[in-house]
Tab-separated table of C-alpha atoms in Angstrom:
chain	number	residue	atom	x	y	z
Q	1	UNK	CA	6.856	52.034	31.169
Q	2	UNK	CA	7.760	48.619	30.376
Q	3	UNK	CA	5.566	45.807	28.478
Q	4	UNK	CA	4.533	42.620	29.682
Q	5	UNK	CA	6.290	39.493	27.522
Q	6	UNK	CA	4.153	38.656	24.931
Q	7	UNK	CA	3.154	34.887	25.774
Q	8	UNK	CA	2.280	32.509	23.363
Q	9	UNK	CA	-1.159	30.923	22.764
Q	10	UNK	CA	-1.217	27.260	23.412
Q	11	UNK	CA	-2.605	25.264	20.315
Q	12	UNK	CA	-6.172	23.889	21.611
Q	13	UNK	CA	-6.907	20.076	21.362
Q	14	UNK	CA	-9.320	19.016	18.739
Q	15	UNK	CA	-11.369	17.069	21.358
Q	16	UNK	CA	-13.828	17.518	24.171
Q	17	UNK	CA	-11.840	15.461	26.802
Q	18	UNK	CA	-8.662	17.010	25.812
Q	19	UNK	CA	-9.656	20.697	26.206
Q	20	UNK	CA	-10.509	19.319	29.581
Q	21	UNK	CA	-7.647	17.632	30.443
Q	22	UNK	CA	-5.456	21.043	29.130
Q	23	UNK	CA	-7.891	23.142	31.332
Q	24	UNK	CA	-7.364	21.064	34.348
Q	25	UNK	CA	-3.429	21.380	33.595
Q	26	UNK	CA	-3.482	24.652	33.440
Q	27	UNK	CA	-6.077	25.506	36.805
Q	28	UNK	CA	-3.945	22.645	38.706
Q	29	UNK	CA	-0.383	22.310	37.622
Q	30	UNK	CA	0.961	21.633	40.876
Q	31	UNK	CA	-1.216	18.101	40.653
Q	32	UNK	CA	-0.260	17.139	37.509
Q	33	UNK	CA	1.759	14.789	35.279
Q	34	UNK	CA	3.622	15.416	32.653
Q	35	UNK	CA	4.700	12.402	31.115
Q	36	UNK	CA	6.780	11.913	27.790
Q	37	UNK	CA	8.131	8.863	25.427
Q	38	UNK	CA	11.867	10.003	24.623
Q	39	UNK	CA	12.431	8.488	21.014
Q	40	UNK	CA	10.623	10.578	18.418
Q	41	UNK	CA	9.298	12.716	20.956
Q	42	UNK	CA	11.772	14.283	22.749
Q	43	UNK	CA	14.573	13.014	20.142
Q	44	UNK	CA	14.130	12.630	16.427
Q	45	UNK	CA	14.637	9.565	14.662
Q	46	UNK	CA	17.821	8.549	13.641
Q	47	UNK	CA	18.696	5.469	11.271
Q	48	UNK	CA	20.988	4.633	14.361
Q	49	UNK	CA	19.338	4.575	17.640
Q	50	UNK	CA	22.966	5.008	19.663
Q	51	UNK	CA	23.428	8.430	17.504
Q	52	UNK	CA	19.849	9.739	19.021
Q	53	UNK	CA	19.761	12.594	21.131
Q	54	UNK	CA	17.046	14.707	22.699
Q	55	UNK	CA	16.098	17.864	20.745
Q	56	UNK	CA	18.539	20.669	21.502
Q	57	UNK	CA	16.152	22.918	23.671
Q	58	UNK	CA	14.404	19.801	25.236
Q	59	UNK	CA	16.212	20.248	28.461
Q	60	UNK	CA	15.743	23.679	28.848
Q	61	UNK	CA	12.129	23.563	27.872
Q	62	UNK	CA	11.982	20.692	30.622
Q	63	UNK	CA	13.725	22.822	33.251
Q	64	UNK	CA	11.368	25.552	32.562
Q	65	UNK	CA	8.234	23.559	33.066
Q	66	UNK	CA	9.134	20.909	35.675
Q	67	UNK	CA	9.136	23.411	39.088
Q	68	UNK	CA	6.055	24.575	37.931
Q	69	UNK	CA	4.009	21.322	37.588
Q	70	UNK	CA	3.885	18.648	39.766
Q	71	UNK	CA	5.849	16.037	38.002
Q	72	UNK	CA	7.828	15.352	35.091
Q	73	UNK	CA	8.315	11.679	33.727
Q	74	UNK	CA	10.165	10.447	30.652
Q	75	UNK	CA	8.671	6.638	29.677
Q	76	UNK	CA	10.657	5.219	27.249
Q	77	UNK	CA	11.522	1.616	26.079
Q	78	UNK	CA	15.164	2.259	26.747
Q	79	UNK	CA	17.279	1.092	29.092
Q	80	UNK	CA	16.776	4.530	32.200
Q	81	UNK	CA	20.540	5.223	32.270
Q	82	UNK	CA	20.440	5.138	28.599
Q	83	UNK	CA	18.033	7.721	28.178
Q	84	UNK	CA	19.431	9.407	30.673
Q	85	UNK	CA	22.473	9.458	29.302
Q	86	UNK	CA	20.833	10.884	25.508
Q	87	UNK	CA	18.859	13.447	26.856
Q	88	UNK	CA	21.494	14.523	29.035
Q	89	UNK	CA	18.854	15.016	31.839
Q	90	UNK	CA	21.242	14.470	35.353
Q	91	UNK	CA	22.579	17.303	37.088
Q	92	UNK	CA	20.075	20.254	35.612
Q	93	UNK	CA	19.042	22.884	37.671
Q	94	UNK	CA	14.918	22.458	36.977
Q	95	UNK	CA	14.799	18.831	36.911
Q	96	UNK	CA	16.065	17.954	40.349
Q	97	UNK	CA	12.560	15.708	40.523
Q	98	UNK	CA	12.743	14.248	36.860
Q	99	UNK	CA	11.954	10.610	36.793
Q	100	UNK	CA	12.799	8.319	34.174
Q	101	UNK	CA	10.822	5.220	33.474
Q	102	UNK	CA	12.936	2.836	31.884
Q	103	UNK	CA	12.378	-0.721	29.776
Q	104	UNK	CA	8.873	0.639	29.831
Q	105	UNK	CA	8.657	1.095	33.801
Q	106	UNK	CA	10.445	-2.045	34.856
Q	107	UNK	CA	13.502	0.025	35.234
Q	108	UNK	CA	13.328	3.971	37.003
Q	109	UNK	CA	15.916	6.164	37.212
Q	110	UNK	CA	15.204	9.292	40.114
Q	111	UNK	CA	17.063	12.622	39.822
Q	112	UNK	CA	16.800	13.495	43.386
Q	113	UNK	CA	19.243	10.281	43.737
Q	114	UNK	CA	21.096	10.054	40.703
Q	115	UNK	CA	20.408	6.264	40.936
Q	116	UNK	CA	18.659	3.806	38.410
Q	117	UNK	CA	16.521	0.367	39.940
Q	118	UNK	CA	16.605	-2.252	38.085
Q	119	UNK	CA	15.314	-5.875	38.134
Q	120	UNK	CA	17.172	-8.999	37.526
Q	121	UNK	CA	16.938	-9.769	33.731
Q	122	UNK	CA	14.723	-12.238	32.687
Q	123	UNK	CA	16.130	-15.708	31.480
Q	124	UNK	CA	14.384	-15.261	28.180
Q	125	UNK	CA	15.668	-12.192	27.237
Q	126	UNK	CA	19.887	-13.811	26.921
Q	127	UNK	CA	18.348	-16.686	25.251
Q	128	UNK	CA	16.986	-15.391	22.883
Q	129	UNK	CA	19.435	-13.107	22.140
Q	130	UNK	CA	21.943	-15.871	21.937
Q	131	UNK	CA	19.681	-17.686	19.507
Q	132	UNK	CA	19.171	-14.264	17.151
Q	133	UNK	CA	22.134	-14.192	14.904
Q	134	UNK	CA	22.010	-18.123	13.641
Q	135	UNK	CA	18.236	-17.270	13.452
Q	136	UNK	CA	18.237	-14.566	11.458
Q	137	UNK	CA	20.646	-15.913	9.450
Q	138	UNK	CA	18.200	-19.301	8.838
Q	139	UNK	CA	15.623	-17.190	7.737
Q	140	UNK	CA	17.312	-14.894	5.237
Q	141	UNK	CA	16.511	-11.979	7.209
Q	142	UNK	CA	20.481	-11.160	7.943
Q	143	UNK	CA	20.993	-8.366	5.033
Q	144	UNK	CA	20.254	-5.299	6.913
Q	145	UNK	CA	18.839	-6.064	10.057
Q	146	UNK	CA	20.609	-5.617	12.846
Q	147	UNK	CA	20.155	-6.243	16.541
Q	148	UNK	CA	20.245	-3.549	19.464
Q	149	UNK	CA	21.368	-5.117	22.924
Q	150	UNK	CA	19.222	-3.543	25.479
Q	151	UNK	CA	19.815	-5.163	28.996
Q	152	UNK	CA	16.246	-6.242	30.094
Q	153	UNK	CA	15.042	-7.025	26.126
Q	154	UNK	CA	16.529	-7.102	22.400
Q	155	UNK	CA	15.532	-5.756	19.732
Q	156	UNK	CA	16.238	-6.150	15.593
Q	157	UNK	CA	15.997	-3.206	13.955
Q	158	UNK	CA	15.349	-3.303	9.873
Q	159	UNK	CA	15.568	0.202	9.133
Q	160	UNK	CA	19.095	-0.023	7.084
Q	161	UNK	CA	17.024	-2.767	4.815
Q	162	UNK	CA	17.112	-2.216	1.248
Q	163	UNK	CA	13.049	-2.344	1.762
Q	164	UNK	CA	12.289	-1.872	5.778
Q	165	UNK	CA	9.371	-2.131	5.452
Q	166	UNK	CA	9.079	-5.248	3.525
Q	167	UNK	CA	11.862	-6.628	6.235
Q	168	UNK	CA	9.706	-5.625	9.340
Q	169	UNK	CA	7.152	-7.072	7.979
Q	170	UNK	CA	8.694	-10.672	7.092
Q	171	UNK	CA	10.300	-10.994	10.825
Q	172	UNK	CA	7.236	-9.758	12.495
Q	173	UNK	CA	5.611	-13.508	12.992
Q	174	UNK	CA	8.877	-15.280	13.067
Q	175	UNK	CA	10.030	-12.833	15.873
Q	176	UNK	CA	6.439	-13.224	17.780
Q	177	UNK	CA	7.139	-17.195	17.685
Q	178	UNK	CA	10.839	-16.998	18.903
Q	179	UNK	CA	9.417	-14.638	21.766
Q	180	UNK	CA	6.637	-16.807	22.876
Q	181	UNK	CA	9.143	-19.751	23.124
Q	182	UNK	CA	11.121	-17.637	25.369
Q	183	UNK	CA	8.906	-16.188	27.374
Q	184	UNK	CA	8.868	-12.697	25.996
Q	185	UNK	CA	6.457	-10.640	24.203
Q	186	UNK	CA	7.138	-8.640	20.788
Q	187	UNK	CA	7.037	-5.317	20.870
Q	188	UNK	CA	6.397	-3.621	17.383
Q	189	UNK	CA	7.353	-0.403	16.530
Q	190	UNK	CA	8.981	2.124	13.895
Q	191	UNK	CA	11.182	-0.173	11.991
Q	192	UNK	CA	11.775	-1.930	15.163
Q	193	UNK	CA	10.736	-5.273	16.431
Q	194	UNK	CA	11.560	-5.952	20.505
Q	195	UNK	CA	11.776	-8.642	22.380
Q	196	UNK	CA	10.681	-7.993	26.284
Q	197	UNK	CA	9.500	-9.628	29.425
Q	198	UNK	CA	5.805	-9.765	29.686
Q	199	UNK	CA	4.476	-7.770	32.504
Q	200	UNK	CA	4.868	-4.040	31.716
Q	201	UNK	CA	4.001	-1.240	29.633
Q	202	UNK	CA	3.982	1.866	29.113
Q	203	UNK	CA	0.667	1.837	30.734
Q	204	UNK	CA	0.944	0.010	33.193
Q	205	UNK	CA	3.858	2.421	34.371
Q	206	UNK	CA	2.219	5.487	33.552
Q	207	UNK	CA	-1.030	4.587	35.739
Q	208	UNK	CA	1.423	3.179	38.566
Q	209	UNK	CA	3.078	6.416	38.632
Q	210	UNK	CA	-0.171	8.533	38.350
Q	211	UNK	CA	-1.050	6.517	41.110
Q	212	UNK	CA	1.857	7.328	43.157
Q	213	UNK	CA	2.040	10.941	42.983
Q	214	UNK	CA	-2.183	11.121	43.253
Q	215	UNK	CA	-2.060	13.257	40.462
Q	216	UNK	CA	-5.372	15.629	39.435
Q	217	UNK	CA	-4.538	15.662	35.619
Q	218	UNK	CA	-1.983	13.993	33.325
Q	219	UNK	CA	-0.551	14.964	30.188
Q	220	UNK	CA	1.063	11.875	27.695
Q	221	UNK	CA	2.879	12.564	24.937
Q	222	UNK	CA	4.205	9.681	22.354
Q	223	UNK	CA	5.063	8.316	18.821
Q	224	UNK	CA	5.079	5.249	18.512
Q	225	UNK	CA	2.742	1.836	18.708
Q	226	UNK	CA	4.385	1.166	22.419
Q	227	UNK	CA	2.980	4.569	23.281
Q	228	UNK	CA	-0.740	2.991	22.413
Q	229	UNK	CA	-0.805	1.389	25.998
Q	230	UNK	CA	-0.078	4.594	27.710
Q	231	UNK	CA	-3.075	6.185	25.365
Q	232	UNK	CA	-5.475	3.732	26.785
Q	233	UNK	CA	-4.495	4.244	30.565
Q	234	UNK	CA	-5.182	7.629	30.033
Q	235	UNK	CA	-8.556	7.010	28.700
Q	236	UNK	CA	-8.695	4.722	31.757
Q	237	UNK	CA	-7.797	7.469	33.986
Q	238	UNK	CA	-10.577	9.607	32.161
Q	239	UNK	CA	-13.030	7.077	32.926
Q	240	UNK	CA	-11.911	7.453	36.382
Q	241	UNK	CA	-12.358	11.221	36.850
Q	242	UNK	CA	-8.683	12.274	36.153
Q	243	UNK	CA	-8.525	14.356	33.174
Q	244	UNK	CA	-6.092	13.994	30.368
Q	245	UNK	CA	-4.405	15.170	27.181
Q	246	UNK	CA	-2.956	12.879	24.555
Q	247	UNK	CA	-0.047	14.788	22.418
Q	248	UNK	CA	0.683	12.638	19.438
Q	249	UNK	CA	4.133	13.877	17.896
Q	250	UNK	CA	4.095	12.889	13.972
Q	251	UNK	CA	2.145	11.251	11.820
Q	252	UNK	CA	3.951	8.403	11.286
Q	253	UNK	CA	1.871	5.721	13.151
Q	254	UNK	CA	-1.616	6.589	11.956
Q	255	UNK	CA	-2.857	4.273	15.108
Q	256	UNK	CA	-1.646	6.464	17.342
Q	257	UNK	CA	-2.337	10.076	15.408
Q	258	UNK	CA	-5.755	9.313	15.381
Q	259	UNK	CA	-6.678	9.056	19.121
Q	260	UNK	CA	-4.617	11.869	20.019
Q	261	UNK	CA	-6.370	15.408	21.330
Q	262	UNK	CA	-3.252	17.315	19.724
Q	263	UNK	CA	-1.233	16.298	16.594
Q	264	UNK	CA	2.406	18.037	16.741
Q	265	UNK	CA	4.289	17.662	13.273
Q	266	UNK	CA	7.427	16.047	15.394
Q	267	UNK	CA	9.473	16.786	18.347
Q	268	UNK	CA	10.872	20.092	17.796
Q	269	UNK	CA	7.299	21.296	18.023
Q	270	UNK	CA	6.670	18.928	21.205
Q	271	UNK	CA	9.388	20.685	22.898
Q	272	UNK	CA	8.220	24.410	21.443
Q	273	UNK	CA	4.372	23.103	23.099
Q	274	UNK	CA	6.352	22.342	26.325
Q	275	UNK	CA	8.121	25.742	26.405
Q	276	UNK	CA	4.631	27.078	25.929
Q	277	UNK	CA	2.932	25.671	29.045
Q	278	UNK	CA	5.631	26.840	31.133
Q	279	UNK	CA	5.469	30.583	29.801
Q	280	UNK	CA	1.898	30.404	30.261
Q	281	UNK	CA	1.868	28.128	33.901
């Protein structure tokens, strides 16, 4: 007589509103979102951002989960064919509805059509980038920082610094005045300082898509301090009568951690809490 498979508990939430938000999940998959940053997340952190690449059983956790739940959505900061590309998410059985929100939702890239929409770039963003090198250079700020072309923003990364830190936070007020006279916002993050058209977030996105799909529960998951606006429309969204649950991978950005209904040590536990709701759903 043969066994059942042994599935594995789901670690609870440490809050009220996110045992709720897992509940509703769980008694409503087929309404809900599951929506995930991609860098630290999904991928680890690499001292090279071109060299990242989404956990090895991301995909297949993904695949497992995504016909069982209404809708999978990777929001990210990177360019959609980019992230595409590194999580090597086009073409997998399981994900033929994946949708990646790009440049944090201005750009979307839809499985079911293999195709990415994009806007024109804003004027801004090649300005300033044109302006970056002398800039840095005028400022001292050359050694070590270097600067990640991105298509609808720029960034300047400082994690090769001798002190990143210390780097990061010297640029972070001549970067926000450089933006401004562009046009553009800064976008702080992990070692990283980006410089984007104003407009759009990651919540913003996230609660157009939530919209969209008239989804009964959402799940977030993020890092990172762009992954703060998503955070909030969730709460928004709470406020609202659609529950939520706010996965926080790492402990890195304390801002983040702290607001989160389940703290995951990084994304190779993300990934294992993924393959978990799909045994379970």
């Amino acid at each position: 007589m043969g066994s059942s498979p042994y599935v594995h508990p789901l670690p609870s939430p440490s809050t009220p509103a996110g045992r709720e938000g897992l509940a509703a999940l769980l008694a409503r998959p087929g309404k809900a979102v599951v929506a995930l940053d991609f860098d630290g997340t999904l991928a680890e952190i690499v001292p090279d951002p071109e060299q990242a690449r989404a956990h090895p059983e991301a995909v297949p956790a993904l695949a497992q989960l995504a016909p069982r739940v209404g809708s999978v959505a990777v929001v990210t900061g990177r360019p959609a064919g980019v992230a595409v590309r590194y999580g090597g998410f086009a073409g997998v059985p399981g994900l033929d509805h994946l949708v990646v929100l790009g440049h944090y939702g201005a750009e979307r890239w839809d499985a079911v059509t293999g195709t990415v929409h994009t806007p024109a770039p804003h004027p801004g963003v090649a300005a300033a980038r044109a302006e970056l090198p002398g800039f840095l250079d005028e400022i001292g700020a050359w050694q070590g920082t270097w600067i990640e072309e991105k298509g609808q923003a720029v960034a300047v990364h400082t994690r090769r610094a001798s002190d990143p830190q210390a780097a990061f936070e010297a640029l972070r007020d001549p970067l926000a005045g450089l933006a401004a006279r562009h046009g553009l916002i800064l976008e702080p993050g992990r070692m990283v300082l980006e410089l984007r058209p104003p407009g759009m977030d990651k919540g913003v996105a996230l609660a157009e898509y939530v919209r969209e799909v008239d989804a009964e529960a959402v799940l977030y998951a993020g890092d990172d301090l762009g992954d703060l606006p998503a955070y909030a429309a969730v709460d928004k969204l709470r406020s609202d009568g659609v529950p939520g649950l706010l996965v926080c991978s790492g402990t890195a950005v304390p801002e983040l951690a702290e607001r989160a209904d389940l703290l995951l040590p990084g994304p190779s536990a993300v990934v294992a809490f993924l393959a978990m709701l799909a045994q379970r759903l």
